[in-house]
Tab-separated table of C-alpha atoms and ligand atoms in Angstrom:
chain	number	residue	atom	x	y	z
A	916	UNK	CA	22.346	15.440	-23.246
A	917	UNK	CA	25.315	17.218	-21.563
A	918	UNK	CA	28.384	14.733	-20.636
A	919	UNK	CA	30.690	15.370	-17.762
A	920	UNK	CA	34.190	13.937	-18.037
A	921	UNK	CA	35.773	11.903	-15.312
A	922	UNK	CA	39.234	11.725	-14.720
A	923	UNK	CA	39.720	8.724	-11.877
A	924	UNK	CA	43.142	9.011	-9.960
A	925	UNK	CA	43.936	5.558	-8.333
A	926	UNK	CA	42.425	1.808	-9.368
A	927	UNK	CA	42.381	0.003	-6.374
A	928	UNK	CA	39.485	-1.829	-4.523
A	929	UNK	CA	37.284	1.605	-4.465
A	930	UNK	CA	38.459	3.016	-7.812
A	931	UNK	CA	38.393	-0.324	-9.742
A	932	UNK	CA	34.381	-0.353	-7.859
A	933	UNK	CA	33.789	3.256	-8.796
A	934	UNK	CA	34.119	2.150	-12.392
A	935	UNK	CA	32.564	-0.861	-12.173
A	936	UNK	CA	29.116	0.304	-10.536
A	937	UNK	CA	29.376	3.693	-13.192
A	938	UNK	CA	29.068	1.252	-15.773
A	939	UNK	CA	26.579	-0.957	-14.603
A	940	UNK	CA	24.251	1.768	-12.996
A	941	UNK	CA	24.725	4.130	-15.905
A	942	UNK	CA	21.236	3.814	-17.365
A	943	UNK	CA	20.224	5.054	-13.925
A	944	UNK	CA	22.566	7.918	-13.325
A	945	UNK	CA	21.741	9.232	-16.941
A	946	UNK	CA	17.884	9.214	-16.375
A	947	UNK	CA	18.492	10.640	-12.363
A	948	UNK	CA	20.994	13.085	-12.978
A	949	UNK	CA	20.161	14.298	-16.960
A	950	UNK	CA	23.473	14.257	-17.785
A	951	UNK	CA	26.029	11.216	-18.558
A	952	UNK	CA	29.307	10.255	-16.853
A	953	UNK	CA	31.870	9.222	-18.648
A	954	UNK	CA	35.519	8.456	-17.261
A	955	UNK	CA	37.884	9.827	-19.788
A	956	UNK	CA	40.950	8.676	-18.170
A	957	UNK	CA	42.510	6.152	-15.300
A	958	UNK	CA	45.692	6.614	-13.541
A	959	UNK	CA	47.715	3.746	-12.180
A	960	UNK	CA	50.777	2.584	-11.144
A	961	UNK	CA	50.299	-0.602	-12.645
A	962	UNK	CA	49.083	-0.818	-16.099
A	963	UNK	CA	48.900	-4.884	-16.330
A	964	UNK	CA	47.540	-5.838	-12.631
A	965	UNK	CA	44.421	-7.106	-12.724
A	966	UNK	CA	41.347	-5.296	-10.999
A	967	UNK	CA	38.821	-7.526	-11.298
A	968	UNK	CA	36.901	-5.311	-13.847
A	969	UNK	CA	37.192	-4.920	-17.470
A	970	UNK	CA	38.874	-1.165	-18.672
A	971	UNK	CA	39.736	-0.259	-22.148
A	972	UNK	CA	43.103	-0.436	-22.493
A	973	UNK	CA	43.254	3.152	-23.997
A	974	UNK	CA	41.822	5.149	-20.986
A	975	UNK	CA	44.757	4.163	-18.531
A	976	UNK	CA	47.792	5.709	-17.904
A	977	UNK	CA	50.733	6.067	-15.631
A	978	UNK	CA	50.745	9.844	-15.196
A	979	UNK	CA	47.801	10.878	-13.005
A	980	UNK	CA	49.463	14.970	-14.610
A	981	UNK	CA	47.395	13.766	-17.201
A	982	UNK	CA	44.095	14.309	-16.029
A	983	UNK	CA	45.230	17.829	-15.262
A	984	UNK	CA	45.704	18.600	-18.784
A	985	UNK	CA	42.764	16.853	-20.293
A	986	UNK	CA	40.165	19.697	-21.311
A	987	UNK	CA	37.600	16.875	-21.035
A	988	UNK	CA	37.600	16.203	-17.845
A	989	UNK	CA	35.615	18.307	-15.731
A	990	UNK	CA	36.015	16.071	-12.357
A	991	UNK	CA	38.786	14.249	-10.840
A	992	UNK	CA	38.652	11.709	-8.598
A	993	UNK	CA	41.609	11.237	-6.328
A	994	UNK	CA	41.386	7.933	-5.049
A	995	UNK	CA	45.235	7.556	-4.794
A	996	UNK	CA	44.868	7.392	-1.444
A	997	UNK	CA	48.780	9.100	-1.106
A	998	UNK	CA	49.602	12.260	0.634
A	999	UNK	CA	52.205	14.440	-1.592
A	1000	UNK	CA	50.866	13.170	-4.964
A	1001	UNK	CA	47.510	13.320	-3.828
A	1002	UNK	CA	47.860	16.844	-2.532
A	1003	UNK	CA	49.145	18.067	-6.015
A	1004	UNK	CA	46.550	16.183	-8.006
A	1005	UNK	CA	43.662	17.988	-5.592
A	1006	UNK	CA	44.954	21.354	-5.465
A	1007	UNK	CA	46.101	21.345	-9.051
A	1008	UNK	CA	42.277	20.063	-10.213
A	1009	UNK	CA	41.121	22.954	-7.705
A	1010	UNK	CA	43.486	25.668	-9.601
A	1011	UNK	CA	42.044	24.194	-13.125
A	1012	UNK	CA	38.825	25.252	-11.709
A	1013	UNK	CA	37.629	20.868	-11.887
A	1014	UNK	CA	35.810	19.469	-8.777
A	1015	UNK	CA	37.117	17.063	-6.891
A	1016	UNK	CA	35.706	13.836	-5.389
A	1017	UNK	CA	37.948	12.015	-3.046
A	1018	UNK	CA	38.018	9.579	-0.377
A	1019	UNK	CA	41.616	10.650	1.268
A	1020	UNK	CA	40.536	10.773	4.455
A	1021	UNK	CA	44.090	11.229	5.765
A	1022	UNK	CA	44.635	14.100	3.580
A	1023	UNK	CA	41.744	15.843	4.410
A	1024	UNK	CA	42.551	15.552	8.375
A	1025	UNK	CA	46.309	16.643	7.791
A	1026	UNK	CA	45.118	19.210	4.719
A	1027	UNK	CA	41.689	19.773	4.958
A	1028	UNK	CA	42.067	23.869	5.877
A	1029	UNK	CA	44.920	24.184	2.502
A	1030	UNK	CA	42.410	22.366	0.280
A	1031	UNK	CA	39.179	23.837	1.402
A	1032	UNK	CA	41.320	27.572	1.093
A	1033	UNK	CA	41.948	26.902	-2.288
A	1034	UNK	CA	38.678	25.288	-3.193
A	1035	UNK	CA	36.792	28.717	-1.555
A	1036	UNK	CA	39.332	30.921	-3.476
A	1037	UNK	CA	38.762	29.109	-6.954
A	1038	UNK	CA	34.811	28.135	-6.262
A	1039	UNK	CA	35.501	24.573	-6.576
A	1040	UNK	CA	33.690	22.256	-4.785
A	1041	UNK	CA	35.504	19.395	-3.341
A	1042	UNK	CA	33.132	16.442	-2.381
A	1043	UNK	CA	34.385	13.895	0.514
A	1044	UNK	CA	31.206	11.447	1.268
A	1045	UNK	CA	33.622	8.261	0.913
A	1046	UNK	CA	36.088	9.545	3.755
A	1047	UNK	CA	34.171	8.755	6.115
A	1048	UNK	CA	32.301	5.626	7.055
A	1049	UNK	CA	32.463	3.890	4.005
A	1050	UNK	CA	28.104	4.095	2.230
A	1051	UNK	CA	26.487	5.905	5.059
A	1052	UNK	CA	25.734	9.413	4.116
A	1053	UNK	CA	27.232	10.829	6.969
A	1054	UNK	CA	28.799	14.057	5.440
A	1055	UNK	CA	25.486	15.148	3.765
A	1056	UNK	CA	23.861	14.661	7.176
A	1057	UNK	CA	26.057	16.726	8.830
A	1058	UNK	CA	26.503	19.923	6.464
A	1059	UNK	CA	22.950	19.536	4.779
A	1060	UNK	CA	20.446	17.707	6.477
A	1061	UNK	CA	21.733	19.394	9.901
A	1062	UNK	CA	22.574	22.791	8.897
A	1063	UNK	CA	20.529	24.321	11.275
A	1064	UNK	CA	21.760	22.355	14.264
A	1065	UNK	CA	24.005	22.866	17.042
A	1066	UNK	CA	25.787	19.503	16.827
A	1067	UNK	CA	26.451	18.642	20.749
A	1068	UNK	CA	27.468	14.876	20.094
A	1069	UNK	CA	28.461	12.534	17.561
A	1070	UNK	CA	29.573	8.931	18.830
A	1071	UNK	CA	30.325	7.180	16.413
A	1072	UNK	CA	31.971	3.239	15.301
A	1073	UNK	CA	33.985	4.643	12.298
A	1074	UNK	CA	36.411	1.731	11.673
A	1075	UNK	CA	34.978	-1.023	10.028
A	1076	UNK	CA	37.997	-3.221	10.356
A	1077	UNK	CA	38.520	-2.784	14.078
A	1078	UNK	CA	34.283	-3.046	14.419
A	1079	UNK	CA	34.879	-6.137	12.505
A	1080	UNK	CA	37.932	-7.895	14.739
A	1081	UNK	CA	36.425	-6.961	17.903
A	1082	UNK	CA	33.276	-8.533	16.862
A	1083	UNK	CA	34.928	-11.661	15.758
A	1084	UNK	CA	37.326	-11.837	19.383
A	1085	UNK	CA	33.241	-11.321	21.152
A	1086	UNK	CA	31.512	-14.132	19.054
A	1087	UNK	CA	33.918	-16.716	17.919
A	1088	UNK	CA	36.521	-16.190	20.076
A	1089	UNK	CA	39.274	-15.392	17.696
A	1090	UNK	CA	42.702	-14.387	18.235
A	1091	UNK	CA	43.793	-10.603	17.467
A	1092	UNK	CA	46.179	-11.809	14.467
A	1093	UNK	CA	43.485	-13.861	12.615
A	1094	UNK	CA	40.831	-11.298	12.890
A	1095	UNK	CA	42.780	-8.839	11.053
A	1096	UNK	CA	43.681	-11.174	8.509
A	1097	UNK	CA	39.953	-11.848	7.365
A	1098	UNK	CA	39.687	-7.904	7.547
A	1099	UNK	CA	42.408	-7.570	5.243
A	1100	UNK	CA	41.303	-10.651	3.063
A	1101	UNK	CA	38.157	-9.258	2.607
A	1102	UNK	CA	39.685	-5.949	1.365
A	1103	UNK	CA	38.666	-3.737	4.527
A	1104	UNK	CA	41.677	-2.567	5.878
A	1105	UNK	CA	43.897	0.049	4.908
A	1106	UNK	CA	46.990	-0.344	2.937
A	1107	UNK	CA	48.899	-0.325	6.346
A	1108	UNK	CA	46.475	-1.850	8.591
A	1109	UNK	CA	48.296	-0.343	11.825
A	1110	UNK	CA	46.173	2.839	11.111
A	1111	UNK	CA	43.016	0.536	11.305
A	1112	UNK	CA	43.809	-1.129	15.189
A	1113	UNK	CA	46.021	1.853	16.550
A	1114	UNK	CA	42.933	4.280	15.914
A	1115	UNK	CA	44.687	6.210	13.377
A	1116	UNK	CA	41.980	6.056	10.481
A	1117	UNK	CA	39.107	6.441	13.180
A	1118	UNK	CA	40.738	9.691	14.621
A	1119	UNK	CA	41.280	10.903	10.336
A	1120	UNK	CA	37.878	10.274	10.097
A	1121	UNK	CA	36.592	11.835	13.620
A	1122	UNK	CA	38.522	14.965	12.363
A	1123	UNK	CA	36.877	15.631	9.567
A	1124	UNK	CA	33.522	15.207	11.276
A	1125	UNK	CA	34.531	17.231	14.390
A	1126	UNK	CA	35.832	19.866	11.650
A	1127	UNK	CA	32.743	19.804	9.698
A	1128	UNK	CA	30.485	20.136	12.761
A	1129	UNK	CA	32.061	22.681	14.265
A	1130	UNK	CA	33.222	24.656	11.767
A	1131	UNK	CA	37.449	24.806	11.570
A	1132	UNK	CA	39.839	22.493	10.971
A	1133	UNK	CA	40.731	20.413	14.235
A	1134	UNK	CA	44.321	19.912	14.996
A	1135	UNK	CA	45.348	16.104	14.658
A	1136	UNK	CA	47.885	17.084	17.900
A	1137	UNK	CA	44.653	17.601	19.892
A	1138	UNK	CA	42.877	14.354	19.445
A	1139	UNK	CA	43.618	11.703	22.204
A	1140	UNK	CA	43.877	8.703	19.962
A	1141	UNK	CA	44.050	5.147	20.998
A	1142	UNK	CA	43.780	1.732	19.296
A	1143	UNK	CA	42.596	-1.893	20.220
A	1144	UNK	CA	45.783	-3.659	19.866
A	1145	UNK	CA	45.662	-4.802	23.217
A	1146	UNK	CA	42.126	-5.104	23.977
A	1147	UNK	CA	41.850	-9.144	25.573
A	1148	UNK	CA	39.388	-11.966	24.923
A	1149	UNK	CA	39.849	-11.218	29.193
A	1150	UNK	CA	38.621	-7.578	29.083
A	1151	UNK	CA	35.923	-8.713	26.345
A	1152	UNK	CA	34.294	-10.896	28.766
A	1153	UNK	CA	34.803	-8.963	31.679
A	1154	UNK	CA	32.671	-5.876	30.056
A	1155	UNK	CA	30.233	-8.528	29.081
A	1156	UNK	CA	29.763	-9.864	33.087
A	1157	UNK	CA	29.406	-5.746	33.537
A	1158	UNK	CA	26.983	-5.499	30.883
A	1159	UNK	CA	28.963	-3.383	28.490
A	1160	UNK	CA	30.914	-4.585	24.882
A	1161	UNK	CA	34.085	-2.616	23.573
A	1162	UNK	CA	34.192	-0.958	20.719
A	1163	UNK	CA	36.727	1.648	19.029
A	1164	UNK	CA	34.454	4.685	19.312
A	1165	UNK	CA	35.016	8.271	17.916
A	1166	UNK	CA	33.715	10.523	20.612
A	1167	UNK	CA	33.107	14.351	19.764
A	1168	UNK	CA	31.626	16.370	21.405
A	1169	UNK	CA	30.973	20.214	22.619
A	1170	UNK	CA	29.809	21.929	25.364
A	1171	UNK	CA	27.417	25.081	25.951
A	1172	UNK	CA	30.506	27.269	25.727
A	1173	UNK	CA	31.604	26.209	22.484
A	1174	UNK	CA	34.510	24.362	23.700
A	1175	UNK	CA	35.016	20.699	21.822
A	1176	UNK	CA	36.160	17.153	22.850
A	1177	UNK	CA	37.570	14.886	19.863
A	1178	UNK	CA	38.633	11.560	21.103
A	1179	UNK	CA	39.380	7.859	19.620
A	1180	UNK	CA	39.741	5.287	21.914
A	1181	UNK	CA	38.465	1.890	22.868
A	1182	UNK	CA	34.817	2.113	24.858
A	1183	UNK	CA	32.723	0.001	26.952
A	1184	UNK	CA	29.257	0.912	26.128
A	1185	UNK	CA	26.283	-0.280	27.512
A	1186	UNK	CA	25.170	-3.540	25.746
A	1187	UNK	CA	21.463	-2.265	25.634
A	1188	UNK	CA	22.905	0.996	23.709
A	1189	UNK	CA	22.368	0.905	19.739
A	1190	UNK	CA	25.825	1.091	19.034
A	1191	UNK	CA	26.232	-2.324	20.905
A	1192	UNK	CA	24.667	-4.269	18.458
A	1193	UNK	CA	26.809	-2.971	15.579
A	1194	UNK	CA	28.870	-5.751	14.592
A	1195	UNK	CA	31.636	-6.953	11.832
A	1196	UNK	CA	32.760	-4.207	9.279
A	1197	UNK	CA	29.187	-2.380	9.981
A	1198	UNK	CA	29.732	1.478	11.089
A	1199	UNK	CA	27.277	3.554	13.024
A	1200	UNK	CA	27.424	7.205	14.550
A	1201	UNK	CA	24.586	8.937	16.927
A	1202	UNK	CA	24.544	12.006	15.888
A	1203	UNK	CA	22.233	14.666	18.663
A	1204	UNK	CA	21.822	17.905	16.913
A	1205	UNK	CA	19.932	20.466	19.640
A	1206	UNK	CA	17.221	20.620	17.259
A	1207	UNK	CA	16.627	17.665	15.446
A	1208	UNK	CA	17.708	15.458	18.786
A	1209	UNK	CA	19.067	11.957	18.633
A	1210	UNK	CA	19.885	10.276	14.999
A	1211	UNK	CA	21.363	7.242	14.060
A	1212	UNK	CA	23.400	6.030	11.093
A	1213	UNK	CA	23.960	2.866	10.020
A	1214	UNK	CA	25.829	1.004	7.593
A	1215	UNK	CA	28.694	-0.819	5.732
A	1216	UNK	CA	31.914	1.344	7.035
A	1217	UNK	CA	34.475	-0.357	4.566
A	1218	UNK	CA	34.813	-2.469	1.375
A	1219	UNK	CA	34.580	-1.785	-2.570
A	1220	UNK	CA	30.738	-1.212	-2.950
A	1221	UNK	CA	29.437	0.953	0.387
A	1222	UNK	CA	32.424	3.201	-0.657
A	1223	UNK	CA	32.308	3.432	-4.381
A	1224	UNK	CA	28.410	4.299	-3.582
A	1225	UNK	CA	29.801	7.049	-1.673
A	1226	UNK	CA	32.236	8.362	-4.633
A	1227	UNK	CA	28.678	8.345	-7.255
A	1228	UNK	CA	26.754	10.359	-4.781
A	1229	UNK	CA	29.783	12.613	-5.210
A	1230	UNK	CA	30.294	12.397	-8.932
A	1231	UNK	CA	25.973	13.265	-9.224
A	1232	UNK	CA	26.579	16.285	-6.761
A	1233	UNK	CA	29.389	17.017	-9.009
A	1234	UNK	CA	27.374	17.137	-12.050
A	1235	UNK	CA	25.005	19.355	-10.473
A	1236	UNK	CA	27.314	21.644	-9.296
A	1237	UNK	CA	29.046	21.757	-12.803
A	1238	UNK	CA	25.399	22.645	-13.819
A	1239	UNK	CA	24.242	25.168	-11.158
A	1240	UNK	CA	27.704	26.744	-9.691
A	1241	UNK	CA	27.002	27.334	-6.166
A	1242	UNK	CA	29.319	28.981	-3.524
A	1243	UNK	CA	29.033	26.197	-0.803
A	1244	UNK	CA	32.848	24.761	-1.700
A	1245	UNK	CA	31.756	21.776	1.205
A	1246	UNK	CA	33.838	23.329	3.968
A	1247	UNK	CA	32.132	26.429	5.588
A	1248	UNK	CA	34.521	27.570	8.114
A	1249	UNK	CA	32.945	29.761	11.172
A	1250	UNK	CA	34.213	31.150	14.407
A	1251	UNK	CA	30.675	29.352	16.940
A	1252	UNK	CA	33.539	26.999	17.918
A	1253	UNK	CA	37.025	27.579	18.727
A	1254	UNK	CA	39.444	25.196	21.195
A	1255	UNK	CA	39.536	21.228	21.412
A	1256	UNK	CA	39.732	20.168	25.356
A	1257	UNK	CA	42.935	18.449	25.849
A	1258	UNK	CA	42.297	14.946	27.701
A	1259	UNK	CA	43.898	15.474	31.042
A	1260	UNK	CA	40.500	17.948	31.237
A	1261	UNK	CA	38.308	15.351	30.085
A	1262	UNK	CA	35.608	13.956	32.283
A	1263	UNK	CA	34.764	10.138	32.421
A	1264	UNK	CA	34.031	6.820	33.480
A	1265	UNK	CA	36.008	4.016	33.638
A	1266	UNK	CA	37.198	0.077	33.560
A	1267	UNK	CA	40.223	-0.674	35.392
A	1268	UNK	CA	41.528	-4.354	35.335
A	1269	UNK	CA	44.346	-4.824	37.840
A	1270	UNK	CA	46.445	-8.174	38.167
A	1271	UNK	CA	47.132	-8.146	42.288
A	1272	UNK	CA	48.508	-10.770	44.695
A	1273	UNK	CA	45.529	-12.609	45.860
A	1274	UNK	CA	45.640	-11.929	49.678
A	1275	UNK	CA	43.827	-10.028	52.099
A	1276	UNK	CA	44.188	-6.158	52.251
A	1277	UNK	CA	44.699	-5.814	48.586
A	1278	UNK	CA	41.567	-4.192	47.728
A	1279	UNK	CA	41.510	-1.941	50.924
A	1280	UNK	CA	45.021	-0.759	49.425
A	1281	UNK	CA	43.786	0.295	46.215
A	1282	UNK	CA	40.695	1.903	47.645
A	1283	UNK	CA	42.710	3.380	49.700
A	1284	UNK	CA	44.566	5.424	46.893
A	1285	UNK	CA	41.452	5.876	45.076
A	1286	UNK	CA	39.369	7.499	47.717
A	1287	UNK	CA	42.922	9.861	48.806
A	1288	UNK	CA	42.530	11.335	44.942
A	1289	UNK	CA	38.436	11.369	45.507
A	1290	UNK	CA	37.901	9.264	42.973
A	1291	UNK	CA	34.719	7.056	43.335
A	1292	UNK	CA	33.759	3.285	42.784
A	1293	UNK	CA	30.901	2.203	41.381
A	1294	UNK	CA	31.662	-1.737	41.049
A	1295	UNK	CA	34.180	-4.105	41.847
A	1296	UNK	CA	34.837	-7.792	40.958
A	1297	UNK	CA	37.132	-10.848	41.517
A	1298	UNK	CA	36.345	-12.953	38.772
A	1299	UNK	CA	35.927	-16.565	39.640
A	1300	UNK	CA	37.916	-19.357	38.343
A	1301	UNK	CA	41.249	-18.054	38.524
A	1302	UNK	CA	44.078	-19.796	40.557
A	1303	UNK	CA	47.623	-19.028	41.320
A	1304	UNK	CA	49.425	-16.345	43.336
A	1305	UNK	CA	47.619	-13.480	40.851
A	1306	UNK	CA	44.777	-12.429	40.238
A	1307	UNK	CA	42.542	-10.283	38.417
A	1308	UNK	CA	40.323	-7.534	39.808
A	1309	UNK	CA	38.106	-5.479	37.738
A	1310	UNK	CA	36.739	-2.198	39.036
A	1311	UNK	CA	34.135	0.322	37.599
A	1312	UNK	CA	35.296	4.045	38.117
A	1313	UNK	CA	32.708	7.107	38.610
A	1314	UNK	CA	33.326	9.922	36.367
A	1315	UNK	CA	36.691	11.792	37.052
A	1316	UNK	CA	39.276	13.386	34.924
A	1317	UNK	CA	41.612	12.028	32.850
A	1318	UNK	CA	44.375	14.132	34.822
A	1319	UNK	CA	42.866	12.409	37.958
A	1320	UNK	CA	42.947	8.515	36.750
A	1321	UNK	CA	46.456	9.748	35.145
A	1322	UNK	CA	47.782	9.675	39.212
A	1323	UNK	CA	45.800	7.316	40.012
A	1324	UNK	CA	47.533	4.611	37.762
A	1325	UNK	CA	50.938	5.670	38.466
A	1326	UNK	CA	50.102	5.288	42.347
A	1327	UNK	CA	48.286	2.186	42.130
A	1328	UNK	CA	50.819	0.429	39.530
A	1329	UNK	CA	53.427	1.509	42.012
A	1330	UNK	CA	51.749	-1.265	45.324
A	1331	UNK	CA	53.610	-3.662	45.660
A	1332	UNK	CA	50.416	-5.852	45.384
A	1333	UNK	CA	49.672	-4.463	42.397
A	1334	UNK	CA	51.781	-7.344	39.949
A	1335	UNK	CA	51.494	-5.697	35.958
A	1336	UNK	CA	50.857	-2.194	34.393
A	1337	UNK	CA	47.175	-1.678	35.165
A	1338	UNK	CA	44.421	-1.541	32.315
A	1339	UNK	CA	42.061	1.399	32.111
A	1340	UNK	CA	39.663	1.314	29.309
A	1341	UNK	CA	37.197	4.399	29.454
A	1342	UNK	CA	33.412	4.076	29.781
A	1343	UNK	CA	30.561	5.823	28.233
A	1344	UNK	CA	27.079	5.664	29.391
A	1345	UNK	CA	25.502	8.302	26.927
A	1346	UNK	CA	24.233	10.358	30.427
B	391	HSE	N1	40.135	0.730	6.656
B	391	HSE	C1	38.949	1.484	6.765
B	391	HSE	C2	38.001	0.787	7.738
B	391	HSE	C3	38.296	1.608	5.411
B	391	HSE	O1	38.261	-0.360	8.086
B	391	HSE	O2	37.052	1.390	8.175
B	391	HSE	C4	37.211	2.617	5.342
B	391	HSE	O3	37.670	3.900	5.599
């Protein structure tokens, strides 16, 4: 039986379960893929920390050059997770003519045209099934199972750790700070965990499935990115009396002319939708291809074992590939698609949560400015319970453009009666 030599770049939470799980599961990979795995070598930075699983001392080093050189490894796995380094490791493998399985989802948003470029010049295959939403197959889905689909939507909750602290603000009422702790104790987050609740690892992650779909590499400079950080228990329970729940949600779509929308921000959605119910570190994206129609995918979006299931579904495609060369490199680029809507264009619904003097008038004021830039209402409320010379007013806004609600803030932050920076969290109903 043929062996395939595995040269793993990085040991961290995925890497150190990449090796665990290969072990483990490799009576079953050897019978399923007639052919055994072996990892030949481990790069680290740290040679004495402990990861939980139990490595021969002999296959680790400090030099990840190393698995360049090594004429027995056939794949490398860059789960570094850095950008230079990681670069040279990937395009270095690519030049040695080894595939590549990595999980750098940053890399491939930033890199993704260079790599694929090189990988289509050398035919090398680079697999990236852990970049995106941690153990759901989403990358197969989209280049394989949907190859012969127009792709017109994907909405999808791609951040497990953001999924997972607005779930814990909705249910048990806990503050911002401590929800990201748990994420981060539980290994979820990302090294810097501002990418996770500024929308930055969403928006990585929505570019490489916008890119995929469509068929060139999106610019990151045309992806209107937001985060949660100041999403309130307020505007939580708010959506709720509306009968919508926030989430971060990636948001890409195109239209019949081939134009695209890629956009990362927080969302109410209905609370009767699917993606409603997806709670804690779960992920889930509705994909509606024109032929295939609506399809949902759901599952863990973060942590060591969804994503190290991810890297072995790589590793076996690897293995076949290394036994059938094919000329699909993972990237096909085409020219069906072509420009990314800026946001100003943008057309959508939204929440707006105003703090206002609590007099008479008020609301006829900010109707007022509303109805000047013909921009309709669909719902308005004063919650109840709240005393003092403020008060909240929550208003649901009919679809306009983001260029439209743009002025519309400015103007209505500018009343006098109008007593903080409003808040304008965008709505989608799925119509
Ligand atoms: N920090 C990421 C998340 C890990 O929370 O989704 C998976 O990419």
């Amino acid at each position: 039986m043929q062996t395939f030599g595995i040269g793993l770049a990085g040991m961290g939470n995925v890497g150190a379960g990449v090796f665990k799980h290969l072990t483990l599961n490799r009576a079953l990979l050897r019978e399923r893929l007639g052919c055994e795995l072996e990892v030949k070598k481990i790069a680290v930075r740290d040679m004495a920390r402990d990861r939980g699983v139990s490595v021969p001392a002999g296959l680790l080093t400090t030099r990840w050059e190393e698995l360049l050189d090594d004429p027995a490894i056939q794949i490398v796995v860059e789960l570094m997770g850095q950008k230079d380094e990681s670069l040279r490791l990937i395009l270095g493998a690519i030049e040695r003519g080894k595939m590549v399985v990595t999980g750098n989802k940053a890399l491939l948003a930033e890199h993704g045209q260079e790599i694929f470029e090189a990988a289509t010049k050398h035919k090398v295959p680079v697999f990236f099934e852990a970049a995106v939403a941690g153990g759901i197959p989403i990358i197969k889905a989209i280049r394989e199972a949907f190859v012969g689909n127009h792709i017109r939507s994907i909405h999808g909750i791609i951040n497990g750790t953001s999924n997972y602290i607005l779930t814990r603000m909705s249910e048990s009422g806990l503050g911002f700070a401590e929800a990201l702790a748990e994420a981060q104790a539980a290994g979820y987050a990302e090294a810097d965990p501002a990418l996770d609740v500024n929308g930055g690892d969403a928006a990585h992650k929505a570019i490489i499935l916008a890119s995929l779909a469509y068929g060139f590499w999106v610019p990151a400079e045309k992806v209107f990115v937001e985060g949660i950080e100041r999403i309130t228990s307020s505007d939580i329970s708010f959506a709720r009396k509306l009968g919508y729940v926030i989430k971060l949600l990636g948001i890409i779509k195109a239209d019949a002319g081939g134009e695209i929308e890629v956009r990362v921000h927080p969302t109410l959605i209905p609370e009767k939708h699917v993606l409603a119910s997806v709670n804690g570190v779960f992920n889930a994206l509705a994909v509606h291809g024109d032929i295939v129609g609506d399809t949902l995918f759901y599952g863990r979006g973060a942590g060591q074992d969804p994503t190290s299931s991810s890297v072995i579904a790589d590793l076996a495609e690897a293995a076949a590939a290394l036994q059938s060369p094919r000329s699909n490199c993972g990237f096909i680029p085409h020219g069906l698609y072509g420009t990314c809507q800026p946001i100003d264009q943008i057309v959508s619904e939204y929440y707006l949560r105003l703090t206002v003097e609590d007099r008479p008038g008020v609301i006829a004021q900010i109707a007022g400015v509303l109805g000047a830039l013909n921009i309709g209402i669909s719902s308005i409320f004063q919650p109840e319970g709240e005393e003092g010379e403020t008060v909240s007013l929550v208003l649901v806004i009919h679809k306009a453009s983001n260029a439209q609600m743009a002025s519309a803030l400015e103007q209505i932050g500018a009343l006098p009666c109008v007593k903080k920076a409003p808040r304008m969290i965008r709505v989608e109903n799925f119509a």
